[in-house]
Amino acid sequence: MARGLRVTTASRYPSAMPSYKSPRGTRDLLPETRAGFSRLEGIARSLAARYGYREMEIPLFEQAAVFERGIGAATDVVEKELFRIAPRTEDSEAWALRPEATAGIVRAFVQHGMHTWPQPVKLTVVGPMFRYDRPQAGRYRQFWQWDAEAIGDAGPAVDAEVIEMGRRFYVEAGVPDVQVLLNSIGDSACRPAYLATLKAYFADHSAELPELELRRLELNPLRLLDSKDPSMKALIATAPKISDHLCEACEVHFEAVKAHLDAMGVPYRLEPTLVRGLDYYARTSFEFYRQGAEGQQQALGGGGRYDGLVELLGGRATPAIGFALGLDRVLLALAEVGADAAVEVPPLAVVAGADPADTVSRLRVAALLRAEGLSVRVELAPRKLSRQLETASKEHAHFAVIIGDELAEGNVQLKDLEAGTQRLVPLVDLARELARAAKSHRHG
Ligand code: HAM
């Protein structure tokens, strides 16, 4: 009877306990990983400032039409990967989570009349993007991008400047051997004739095309070139190349981009099959890869010129170029090469106490130091002083501020945990003494 009861309780209780997990394709960024992201965001913000880009925010979701029209309805990103938000009522807007930032930034450019600002308008966004893709290593449903856009300059010098800034990010982040893959995909003058050639080529092989690609052949033949379907690989390899069909103006532009990159000493590899996966591109297109790592999941970043997008989203014709770098993949690349991605800074001091029960004094001193801008942890658990100091050493705090009977005379013990020395310091001088030490050491 007793045994039966125990079994009943054991089997019923755990199954009644909910077990929640983060959604497939998303990750919790635990503190160590978050510190890695923060470091990359710091580099991105520093570069953005150095190159004259101003940070802004756009909503995490937009009218779905912004993406459908901007990125293109017959692209993987919109057709297969868009996170659509179910409308709450029949007549409410169709929204979608942003799969990238460019379309939203351009929507904002038009909405806020930024064409009246001094041109080019250089904008940057750092944040999460959402694509309902099949999750795997380096491909997530929520991922982070550093996005930068220079709107209102027809280039080609700005193209080279943008590419050089992207490459500098990887250098400063510590990712070795990042290559620039470069191509020009023509413009509205030369692309139509190329598309006709491309369409004829794939039409000749229509029996070998999967259903989705067969449909795209009608709607948008360029997209067949960035198909993720493995059965398309061989056909894509022998397809006509856009680089052989550029008009003179596109040729001249491309040559000038290369000349500017050469002058800055930015190495690149010409990649005539690089067409990018989004419809808004024209002329300069590029991607960043680690040497040897190729394939869509390995791109560390990419971008290009999108001279028609502002007009497409309701503004006046405005040339533009930009990139987005995938921060998740940069962290993975850093882990692969064994580089330290995260810098978590230990506290400068831990406030400990000889009387474990006296949390009042410890908290009061900690508040005083924090108000002076110092990073301190305060020991609030009623533990013996020796244990408090042990923990402080383990977390690499530089100092322990020990509160004891001396506090009655306005003094505390300041123990240098690194040097192993200890001295009496008046409470009124404590913040100044610690601040001086913090300056000569790296502490948060
Ligand atoms: P994209 O090539 O689609 O371009 O994405 C840029 C980068 O975001 C990729 O190279 C990759 O590093 C990262 N990324 C994309 N999808 C995922 C994913 N599912 N999981 C992890 N990382 C991912 C754009 O988004 C354009 N808006 C770039 C641009 C800006 N073009 C002009 N301006």
Short mmCIF file of C-alpha atoms and ligand atoms in Angstrom, two decimals:
data_model
loop_
_atom_site.label_atom_id
_atom_site.label_comp_id
_atom_site.label_asym_id
_atom_site.label_seq_id
_atom_site.Cartn_x
_atom_site.Cartn_y
_atom_site.Cartn_z
CA MET A 1 0.00 0.00 0.00
CA ALA A 2 2.71 2.43 1.08
CA ARG A 3 4.83 1.38 -1.87
CA GLY A 4 1.92 1.80 -4.27
CA LEU A 5 1.25 5.27 -2.92
CA ARG A 6 4.86 6.30 -3.38
CA VAL A 7 4.85 5.12 -6.97
CA THR A 8 1.64 7.01 -7.70
CA THR A 9 3.03 10.24 -6.24
CA ALA A 10 6.35 9.89 -8.05
CA SER A 11 4.84 9.23 -11.45
CA ARG A 12 2.10 11.85 -11.24
CA TYR A 13 4.12 14.69 -9.78
CA PRO A 14 6.96 14.99 -12.34
CA SER A 15 4.62 14.75 -15.32
CA ALA A 16 2.55 17.58 -13.84
CA MET A 17 5.67 19.76 -13.66
CA PRO A 18 5.93 21.90 -16.79
CA SER A 19 9.22 21.79 -18.64
CA TYR A 20 9.66 24.92 -20.74
CA LYS A 21 12.45 25.41 -23.25
CA SER A 22 13.58 28.28 -25.44
CA PRO A 23 11.96 27.97 -28.91
CA ARG A 24 13.78 25.87 -31.50
CA GLY A 25 16.43 27.88 -33.29
CA THR A 26 16.74 30.44 -30.47
CA ARG A 27 19.29 30.58 -27.69
CA ASP A 28 19.51 32.07 -24.25
CA LEU A 29 22.66 34.13 -24.23
CA LEU A 30 24.05 33.16 -20.84
CA PRO A 31 26.31 35.78 -19.23
CA GLU A 32 29.57 34.52 -20.73
CA THR A 33 28.14 34.48 -24.26
CA ARG A 34 26.40 37.82 -23.68
CA ALA A 35 29.75 39.29 -22.71
CA GLY A 36 31.09 38.07 -26.07
CA PHE A 37 28.22 39.75 -27.88
CA SER A 38 28.70 42.95 -25.90
CA ARG A 39 32.33 43.05 -26.89
CA LEU A 40 31.39 42.70 -30.58
CA GLU A 41 28.67 45.33 -30.22
CA GLY A 42 31.26 47.61 -28.64
CA ILE A 43 33.59 47.18 -31.63
CA ALA A 44 30.68 47.76 -34.03
CA ARG A 45 29.63 50.96 -32.23
CA SER A 46 33.19 52.21 -32.07
CA LEU A 47 33.68 51.61 -35.82
CA ALA A 48 30.31 53.16 -36.64
CA ALA A 49 31.32 56.30 -34.76
CA ARG A 50 34.77 56.40 -36.39
CA TYR A 51 33.28 56.09 -39.87
CA GLY A 52 30.47 58.58 -39.25
CA TYR A 53 27.45 56.26 -38.88
CA ARG A 54 24.70 57.24 -36.44
CA GLU A 55 22.97 54.56 -34.43
CA MET A 56 19.20 54.23 -34.64
CA GLU A 57 16.49 51.72 -33.79
CA ILE A 58 13.69 50.37 -35.94
CA PRO A 59 10.88 48.13 -34.68
CA LEU A 60 11.44 44.38 -34.42
CA PHE A 61 8.37 43.97 -36.63
CA GLU A 62 6.98 45.84 -39.63
CA GLN A 63 4.10 45.60 -42.04
CA ALA A 64 4.87 42.38 -43.92
CA ALA A 65 4.60 44.37 -47.17
CA VAL A 66 7.81 46.27 -46.31
CA PHE A 67 9.71 42.98 -46.58
CA GLU A 68 7.66 41.48 -49.39
CA ARG A 69 8.16 44.54 -51.55
CA GLY A 70 11.63 45.49 -50.33
CA ILE A 71 13.39 42.13 -50.14
CA GLY A 72 11.24 40.49 -52.82
CA ALA A 73 8.28 38.11 -52.57
CA ALA A 74 10.10 35.35 -54.47
CA THR A 75 13.18 35.18 -52.21
CA ASP A 76 13.90 32.46 -49.62
CA VAL A 77 13.94 35.10 -46.91
CA VAL A 78 10.34 36.17 -47.62
CA GLU A 79 8.81 33.09 -49.19
CA LYS A 80 10.13 30.48 -46.76
CA GLU A 81 11.67 32.24 -43.78
CA LEU A 82 9.47 35.20 -42.88
CA PHE A 83 8.09 35.03 -39.31
CA ARG A 84 4.58 36.24 -39.97
CA ILE A 85 2.50 37.48 -37.05
CA ALA A 86 -1.06 36.17 -37.20
CA PRO A 87 -3.42 39.17 -37.47
CA ARG A 88 -5.61 39.51 -34.36
CA THR A 89 -8.68 40.53 -36.28
CA GLU A 90 -9.69 40.17 -39.89
CA ASP A 91 -8.99 43.76 -40.82
CA SER A 92 -5.78 44.22 -38.82
CA GLU A 93 -2.40 44.66 -40.49
CA ALA A 94 -0.29 41.73 -41.66
CA TRP A 95 2.97 42.06 -39.73
CA ALA A 96 6.19 40.12 -39.73
CA LEU A 97 9.29 40.01 -37.53
CA ARG A 98 12.23 41.67 -39.26
CA PRO A 99 14.43 39.16 -41.11
CA GLU A 100 17.03 41.91 -41.68
CA ALA A 101 17.34 45.63 -41.07
CA THR A 102 17.81 47.23 -44.49
CA ALA A 103 14.15 47.29 -45.56
CA GLY A 104 13.09 48.75 -42.18
CA ILE A 105 15.83 51.40 -42.23
CA VAL A 106 14.82 52.45 -45.75
CA ARG A 107 11.16 52.53 -44.70
CA ALA A 108 12.21 54.87 -41.87
CA PHE A 109 14.37 56.95 -44.28
CA VAL A 110 11.30 57.57 -46.44
CA GLN A 111 8.86 58.03 -43.55
CA HIS A 112 11.01 60.67 -41.83
CA GLY A 113 11.99 62.54 -44.99
CA MET A 114 15.69 61.86 -44.51
CA HIS A 115 16.33 62.86 -48.13
CA THR A 116 16.30 66.46 -46.78
CA TRP A 117 19.21 65.65 -44.39
CA PRO A 118 22.81 66.19 -45.53
CA GLN A 119 23.61 63.26 -47.84
CA PRO A 120 24.69 60.55 -47.53
CA VAL A 121 22.71 59.58 -44.44
CA LYS A 122 24.81 56.98 -42.64
CA LEU A 123 22.81 54.83 -40.25
CA THR A 124 23.55 51.79 -38.15
CA VAL A 125 21.49 49.25 -36.21
CA VAL A 126 22.68 46.47 -33.91
CA GLY A 127 20.13 43.89 -32.89
CA PRO A 128 18.27 40.64 -33.35
CA MET A 129 16.75 39.50 -36.65
CA PHE A 130 14.36 36.59 -37.21
CA ARG A 131 14.23 33.99 -39.98
CA TYR A 132 12.11 30.87 -39.86
CA ASP A 133 14.84 28.69 -41.30
CA ARG A 134 15.79 25.10 -40.47
CA PRO A 135 18.08 25.55 -37.47
CA GLN A 136 21.61 24.18 -37.60
CA ALA A 137 25.11 25.23 -36.60
CA GLY A 138 25.47 28.93 -37.37
CA ARG A 139 21.88 29.25 -38.56
CA TYR A 140 19.38 30.41 -35.98
CA ARG A 141 15.81 31.62 -36.03
CA GLN A 142 16.83 34.59 -33.90
CA PHE A 143 20.29 35.93 -34.65
CA TRP A 144 22.15 39.19 -34.25
CA GLN A 145 23.41 41.54 -36.91
CA TRP A 146 25.47 44.66 -37.04
CA ASP A 147 23.93 46.57 -39.92
CA ALA A 148 25.34 49.74 -41.53
CA GLU A 149 23.79 51.69 -44.39
CA ALA A 150 25.08 54.70 -46.36
CA ILE A 151 22.08 56.17 -48.17
CA GLY A 152 22.39 58.92 -50.78
CA ASP A 153 25.81 58.35 -52.37
CA ALA A 154 26.09 56.71 -55.78
CA GLY A 155 29.70 55.64 -55.14
CA PRO A 156 31.98 53.94 -56.11
CA ALA A 157 34.29 55.32 -53.39
CA VAL A 158 31.66 54.79 -50.70
CA ASP A 159 31.33 51.15 -51.80
CA ALA A 160 35.00 50.64 -51.02
CA GLU A 161 34.69 52.56 -47.74
CA VAL A 162 31.81 50.32 -46.61
CA ILE A 163 33.68 47.14 -47.53
CA GLU A 164 36.82 48.34 -45.75
CA MET A 165 34.79 49.11 -42.60
CA GLY A 166 33.28 45.60 -42.65
CA ARG A 167 36.67 44.01 -43.03
CA ARG A 168 38.10 46.16 -40.23
CA PHE A 169 35.40 44.79 -37.90
CA TYR A 170 36.74 41.25 -38.28
CA VAL A 171 40.30 42.46 -37.79
CA GLU A 172 39.38 44.25 -34.55
CA ALA A 173 37.19 41.36 -33.37
CA GLY A 174 40.16 39.02 -33.85
CA VAL A 175 38.73 36.70 -36.54
CA PRO A 176 41.68 35.67 -38.67
CA ASP A 177 41.77 35.17 -42.45
CA VAL A 178 38.51 36.88 -43.40
CA GLN A 179 38.17 37.19 -47.15
CA VAL A 180 36.11 39.66 -49.13
CA LEU A 181 34.22 38.03 -52.00
CA LEU A 182 33.26 40.65 -54.55
CA ASN A 183 30.99 40.83 -57.56
CA SER A 184 28.85 43.24 -59.54
CA ILE A 185 25.35 42.11 -60.38
CA GLY A 186 24.55 44.86 -62.88
CA ASP A 187 21.69 47.30 -62.82
CA SER A 188 18.35 47.97 -64.50
CA ALA A 189 20.17 48.76 -67.76
CA CYS A 190 22.04 45.46 -68.18
CA ARG A 191 20.27 43.01 -65.89
CA PRO A 192 17.15 42.41 -68.05
CA ALA A 193 19.20 41.06 -70.98
CA TYR A 194 21.23 38.90 -68.60
CA LEU A 195 18.07 37.58 -66.94
CA ALA A 196 16.71 36.59 -70.35
CA THR A 197 19.93 34.64 -71.04
CA LEU A 198 19.77 33.06 -67.59
CA LYS A 199 16.12 32.14 -68.01
CA ALA A 200 16.82 30.50 -71.37
CA TYR A 201 19.66 28.49 -69.78
CA PHE A 202 17.53 27.17 -66.92
CA ALA A 203 14.54 26.63 -69.22
CA ASP A 204 16.76 24.29 -71.26
CA HIS A 205 17.26 22.31 -68.04
CA SER A 206 13.70 22.62 -66.74
CA ALA A 207 13.35 18.84 -66.38
CA GLU A 208 16.10 18.92 -63.71
CA LEU A 209 14.58 21.78 -61.69
CA PRO A 210 12.83 21.18 -58.37
CA GLU A 211 9.25 22.47 -58.14
CA LEU A 212 10.07 25.69 -56.21
CA GLU A 213 12.85 26.64 -58.62
CA LEU A 214 10.64 25.92 -61.59
CA ARG A 215 8.16 28.47 -60.27
CA ARG A 216 10.93 30.97 -59.58
CA LEU A 217 12.15 30.57 -63.13
CA GLU A 218 9.04 32.46 -64.15
CA LEU A 219 9.00 34.99 -61.31
CA ASN A 220 12.64 35.68 -60.59
CA PRO A 221 15.33 33.65 -62.41
CA LEU A 222 18.25 35.30 -60.55
CA ARG A 223 17.10 33.59 -57.35
CA LEU A 224 17.89 30.18 -58.87
CA LEU A 225 21.55 31.11 -58.50
CA ASP A 226 21.33 31.28 -54.70
CA SER A 227 19.08 28.26 -54.31
CA LYS A 228 19.88 26.24 -51.20
CA ASP A 229 18.69 23.05 -52.94
CA PRO A 230 21.74 20.76 -53.26
CA SER A 231 20.42 19.34 -56.56
CA MET A 232 20.89 22.79 -58.10
CA LYS A 233 24.63 22.99 -57.42
CA ALA A 234 25.92 21.59 -60.72
CA LEU A 235 23.47 23.59 -62.84
CA ILE A 236 24.39 26.81 -61.03
CA ALA A 237 28.11 26.19 -61.57
CA THR A 238 27.74 26.23 -65.37
CA ALA A 239 25.08 28.98 -65.58
CA PRO A 240 25.87 32.21 -67.50
CA LYS A 241 27.65 34.74 -65.27
CA ILE A 242 26.38 38.29 -64.74
CA SER A 243 29.98 39.54 -64.79
CA ASP A 244 30.09 38.68 -68.52
CA HIS A 245 26.97 40.77 -69.19
CA LEU A 246 27.61 44.10 -67.45
CA CYS A 247 26.86 47.34 -69.29
CA GLU A 248 29.60 49.93 -69.61
CA ALA A 249 28.40 52.11 -66.73
CA CYS A 250 28.36 49.09 -64.38
CA GLU A 251 31.77 47.99 -65.63
CA VAL A 252 33.23 51.46 -64.98
CA HIS A 253 31.66 51.54 -61.50
CA PHE A 254 33.01 48.10 -60.65
CA GLU A 255 36.52 48.94 -61.88
CA ALA A 256 36.51 52.05 -59.70
CA VAL A 257 35.37 50.09 -56.63
CA LYS A 258 38.28 47.70 -57.15
CA ALA A 259 40.74 50.57 -57.68
CA HIS A 260 39.66 52.16 -54.38
CA LEU A 261 40.00 48.84 -52.54
CA ASP A 262 43.44 48.31 -54.09
CA ALA A 263 44.52 51.78 -53.02
CA MET A 264 43.51 51.02 -49.42
CA GLY A 265 45.24 47.64 -49.54
CA VAL A 266 41.99 45.72 -48.98
CA PRO A 267 42.37 42.27 -50.52
CA TYR A 268 39.34 40.71 -52.23
CA ARG A 269 38.50 37.77 -54.44
CA LEU A 270 36.28 38.22 -57.48
CA GLU A 271 33.36 35.82 -57.26
CA PRO A 272 31.23 35.97 -60.43
CA THR A 273 28.57 33.63 -58.98
CA LEU A 274 27.88 35.82 -55.95
CA VAL A 275 24.35 37.23 -56.39
CA ARG A 276 23.17 37.49 -52.74
CA GLY A 277 19.76 36.25 -51.63
CA LEU A 278 17.76 39.47 -51.60
CA ASP A 279 16.15 41.18 -54.58
CA TYR A 280 17.09 44.78 -53.85
CA TYR A 281 20.72 44.56 -54.90
CA ALA A 282 22.28 46.29 -57.91
CA ARG A 283 25.93 46.56 -58.91
CA THR A 284 28.40 45.99 -56.05
CA SER A 285 27.75 42.83 -54.01
CA PHE A 286 30.06 41.33 -51.43
CA GLU A 287 30.32 38.75 -48.69
CA PHE A 288 32.78 38.05 -45.92
CA TYR A 289 34.02 34.50 -45.37
CA ARG A 290 36.71 32.83 -43.36
CA GLN A 291 39.21 31.35 -45.73
CA GLY A 292 38.24 27.80 -46.59
CA ALA A 293 34.72 28.12 -45.16
CA GLU A 294 32.20 28.60 -47.92
CA GLY A 295 28.52 27.88 -48.37
CA GLN A 296 25.55 29.88 -47.23
CA GLN A 297 25.81 28.95 -43.54
CA GLN A 298 29.38 30.15 -43.33
CA ALA A 299 29.01 33.73 -44.57
CA LEU A 300 30.12 35.98 -41.72
CA GLY A 301 28.47 38.96 -43.35
CA GLY A 302 27.38 40.42 -46.61
CA GLY A 303 25.98 43.43 -48.34
CA GLY A 304 25.86 45.49 -51.45
CA ARG A 305 24.43 48.41 -53.32
CA TYR A 306 20.65 48.79 -53.49
CA ASP A 307 20.02 51.83 -55.64
CA GLY A 308 16.33 51.05 -56.31
CA LEU A 309 15.07 50.28 -52.81
CA VAL A 310 14.26 53.78 -51.54
CA GLU A 311 12.06 54.38 -54.58
CA LEU A 312 10.51 50.93 -54.29
CA LEU A 313 9.41 51.75 -50.73
CA GLY A 314 7.83 55.06 -51.73
CA GLY A 315 10.71 57.56 -51.64
CA ARG A 316 12.49 59.42 -54.41
CA ALA A 317 15.23 57.60 -56.34
CA THR A 318 18.23 57.44 -53.98
CA PRO A 319 21.41 55.36 -54.36
CA ALA A 320 22.54 53.39 -51.30
CA ILE A 321 24.88 50.70 -50.07
CA GLY A 322 25.34 48.78 -46.83
CA PHE A 323 26.14 45.53 -45.09
CA ALA A 324 25.04 43.30 -42.26
CA LEU A 325 27.51 41.21 -40.29
CA GLY A 326 26.27 38.14 -38.41
CA LEU A 327 27.48 38.43 -34.82
CA ASP A 328 26.52 34.84 -33.87
CA ARG A 329 28.76 33.51 -36.61
CA VAL A 330 31.61 35.79 -35.60
CA LEU A 331 31.44 34.35 -32.07
CA LEU A 332 31.42 30.82 -33.50
CA ALA A 333 34.45 31.65 -35.65
CA LEU A 334 36.26 33.04 -32.60
CA ALA A 335 35.48 29.87 -30.64
CA GLU A 336 36.78 27.77 -33.53
CA VAL A 337 40.16 29.48 -33.48
CA GLY A 338 40.24 29.35 -29.68
CA ALA A 339 40.17 33.12 -29.30
CA ASP A 340 38.82 34.59 -26.09
CA ALA A 341 35.46 36.03 -27.11
CA ALA A 342 34.30 37.24 -23.73
CA VAL A 343 35.77 39.68 -21.30
CA GLU A 344 33.90 39.54 -18.02
CA VAL A 345 35.42 42.08 -15.69
CA PRO A 346 35.71 41.03 -12.02
CA PRO A 347 34.52 43.44 -9.30
CA LEU A 348 37.11 45.85 -8.00
CA ALA A 349 36.25 45.03 -4.41
CA VAL A 350 34.09 42.80 -2.27
CA VAL A 351 32.65 44.30 0.90
CA ALA A 352 32.99 41.64 3.61
CA GLY A 353 32.33 41.72 7.32
CA ALA A 354 33.84 40.35 10.52
CA ASP A 355 30.32 40.09 11.94
CA PRO A 356 28.41 37.90 9.47
CA ALA A 357 25.07 39.15 10.78
CA ASP A 358 25.85 42.85 10.24
CA THR A 359 24.51 43.21 6.70
CA VAL A 360 23.44 46.79 7.48
CA SER A 361 27.02 48.12 7.71
CA ARG A 362 28.20 46.14 4.68
CA LEU A 363 25.34 47.29 2.49
CA ARG A 364 25.79 50.90 3.63
CA VAL A 365 29.49 50.92 2.69
CA ALA A 366 28.79 49.15 -0.63
CA ALA A 367 26.11 51.71 -1.54
CA LEU A 368 28.56 54.51 -0.76
CA LEU A 369 31.23 53.02 -3.08
CA ARG A 370 28.74 52.27 -5.86
CA ALA A 371 27.48 55.84 -5.70
CA GLU A 372 31.08 56.87 -6.46
CA GLY A 373 30.95 54.77 -9.64
CA LEU A 374 32.92 51.79 -8.33
CA SER A 375 32.12 48.17 -9.11
CA VAL A 376 31.76 46.26 -5.86
CA ARG A 377 30.02 43.11 -4.75
CA VAL A 378 28.71 42.94 -1.24
CA GLU A 379 28.69 39.76 0.78
CA LEU A 380 25.19 39.41 2.24
CA ALA A 381 25.18 35.74 3.21
CA PRO A 382 25.81 35.20 6.94
CA ARG A 383 29.12 33.37 6.42
CA LYS A 384 32.38 33.40 8.33
CA LEU A 385 34.82 36.11 7.23
CA SER A 386 37.36 33.53 6.02
CA ARG A 387 34.77 32.03 3.67
CA GLN A 388 33.78 35.50 2.42
CA LEU A 389 37.41 36.26 1.58
CA GLU A 390 37.89 32.90 -0.12
CA THR A 391 35.00 33.64 -2.50
CA ALA A 392 36.32 37.14 -3.16
CA SER A 393 39.69 35.70 -4.21
CA LYS A 394 38.03 33.08 -6.39
CA GLU A 395 36.13 35.71 -8.35
CA HIS A 396 39.38 37.67 -8.82
CA ALA A 397 38.29 40.75 -6.90
CA HIS A 398 41.30 42.98 -6.36
CA PHE A 399 40.34 44.17 -2.87
CA ALA A 400 38.26 43.15 0.10
CA VAL A 401 36.83 45.94 2.25
CA ILE A 402 36.45 44.38 5.68
CA ILE A 403 33.96 45.94 8.05
CA GLY A 404 34.73 45.33 11.73
CA ASP A 405 34.76 47.10 15.07
CA GLU A 406 36.94 49.88 13.52
CA LEU A 407 33.84 51.20 11.80
CA ALA A 408 32.80 52.81 15.09
CA GLU A 409 35.86 55.14 14.66
CA GLY A 410 35.09 55.64 10.97
CA ASN A 411 37.68 53.17 9.65
CA VAL A 412 37.66 49.95 7.62
CA GLN A 413 40.31 47.36 6.74
CA LEU A 414 41.35 47.44 3.09
CA LYS A 415 42.84 44.11 2.05
CA ASP A 416 44.70 43.88 -1.25
CA LEU A 417 43.85 40.31 -2.26
CA GLU A 418 46.42 40.28 -5.05
CA ALA A 419 49.34 41.57 -2.94
CA GLY A 420 48.19 39.93 0.30
CA THR A 421 48.59 43.21 2.27
CA GLN A 422 46.10 44.90 4.57
CA ARG A 423 45.82 48.36 6.13
CA LEU A 424 43.40 50.60 7.98
CA VAL A 425 41.70 53.24 5.82
CA PRO A 426 39.31 56.00 6.95
CA LEU A 427 35.89 55.43 5.39
CA VAL A 428 35.94 58.98 4.00
CA ASP A 429 39.05 58.14 1.94
CA LEU A 430 37.98 54.67 0.84
CA ALA A 431 36.28 55.55 -2.47
CA ARG A 432 39.23 57.74 -3.52
CA GLU A 433 41.78 55.02 -2.64
CA LEU A 434 39.85 52.38 -4.57
CA ALA A 435 39.28 54.67 -7.55
CA ARG A 436 43.03 55.28 -7.77
CA ALA A 437 43.69 51.52 -7.76
CA ALA A 438 40.96 50.95 -10.36
CA LYS A 439 42.65 53.39 -12.71
CA SER A 440 45.85 51.38 -12.78
CA HIS A 441 44.02 48.05 -13.17
CA ARG A 442 41.22 46.81 -15.44
CA HIS A 443 38.15 46.64 -13.23
CA GLY A 444 34.49 47.19 -14.06
P1 HAM B 1 22.25 38.60 -45.39
O1 HAM B 1 23.35 38.06 -46.25
O2 HAM B 1 20.92 37.99 -45.55
O3 HAM B 1 22.19 40.16 -45.69
O4 HAM B 1 22.67 38.49 -43.88
C1 HAM B 1 23.87 39.06 -43.43
C2 HAM B 1 24.55 38.12 -42.43
O5 HAM B 1 23.68 37.79 -41.36
C3 HAM B 1 24.95 36.76 -43.01
O6 HAM B 1 26.15 36.83 -43.73
C4 HAM B 1 25.09 35.94 -41.73
O7 HAM B 1 26.34 36.17 -41.13
C5 HAM B 1 23.99 36.52 -40.86
N1 HAM B 1 22.83 35.62 -40.90
C6 HAM B 1 21.85 35.60 -41.82
N2 HAM B 1 20.93 34.66 -41.52
C7 HAM B 1 21.34 34.07 -40.36
C8 HAM B 1 20.81 33.03 -39.53
N3 HAM B 1 19.67 32.41 -39.80
N4 HAM B 1 21.52 32.70 -38.41
C9 HAM B 1 22.68 33.32 -38.11
N5 HAM B 1 23.21 34.31 -38.85
C10 HAM B 1 22.56 34.69 -39.97
C11 HAM B 1 21.31 41.02 -45.10
O8 HAM B 1 20.66 40.75 -44.13
C12 HAM B 1 21.29 42.39 -45.73
N6 HAM B 1 20.28 43.20 -45.01
C13 HAM B 1 22.66 43.03 -45.69
C14 HAM B 1 22.67 44.41 -46.28
C15 HAM B 1 22.65 45.57 -45.60
N7 HAM B 1 22.69 44.72 -47.55
C16 HAM B 1 22.67 46.03 -47.72
N8 HAM B 1 22.62 46.56 -46.53
#
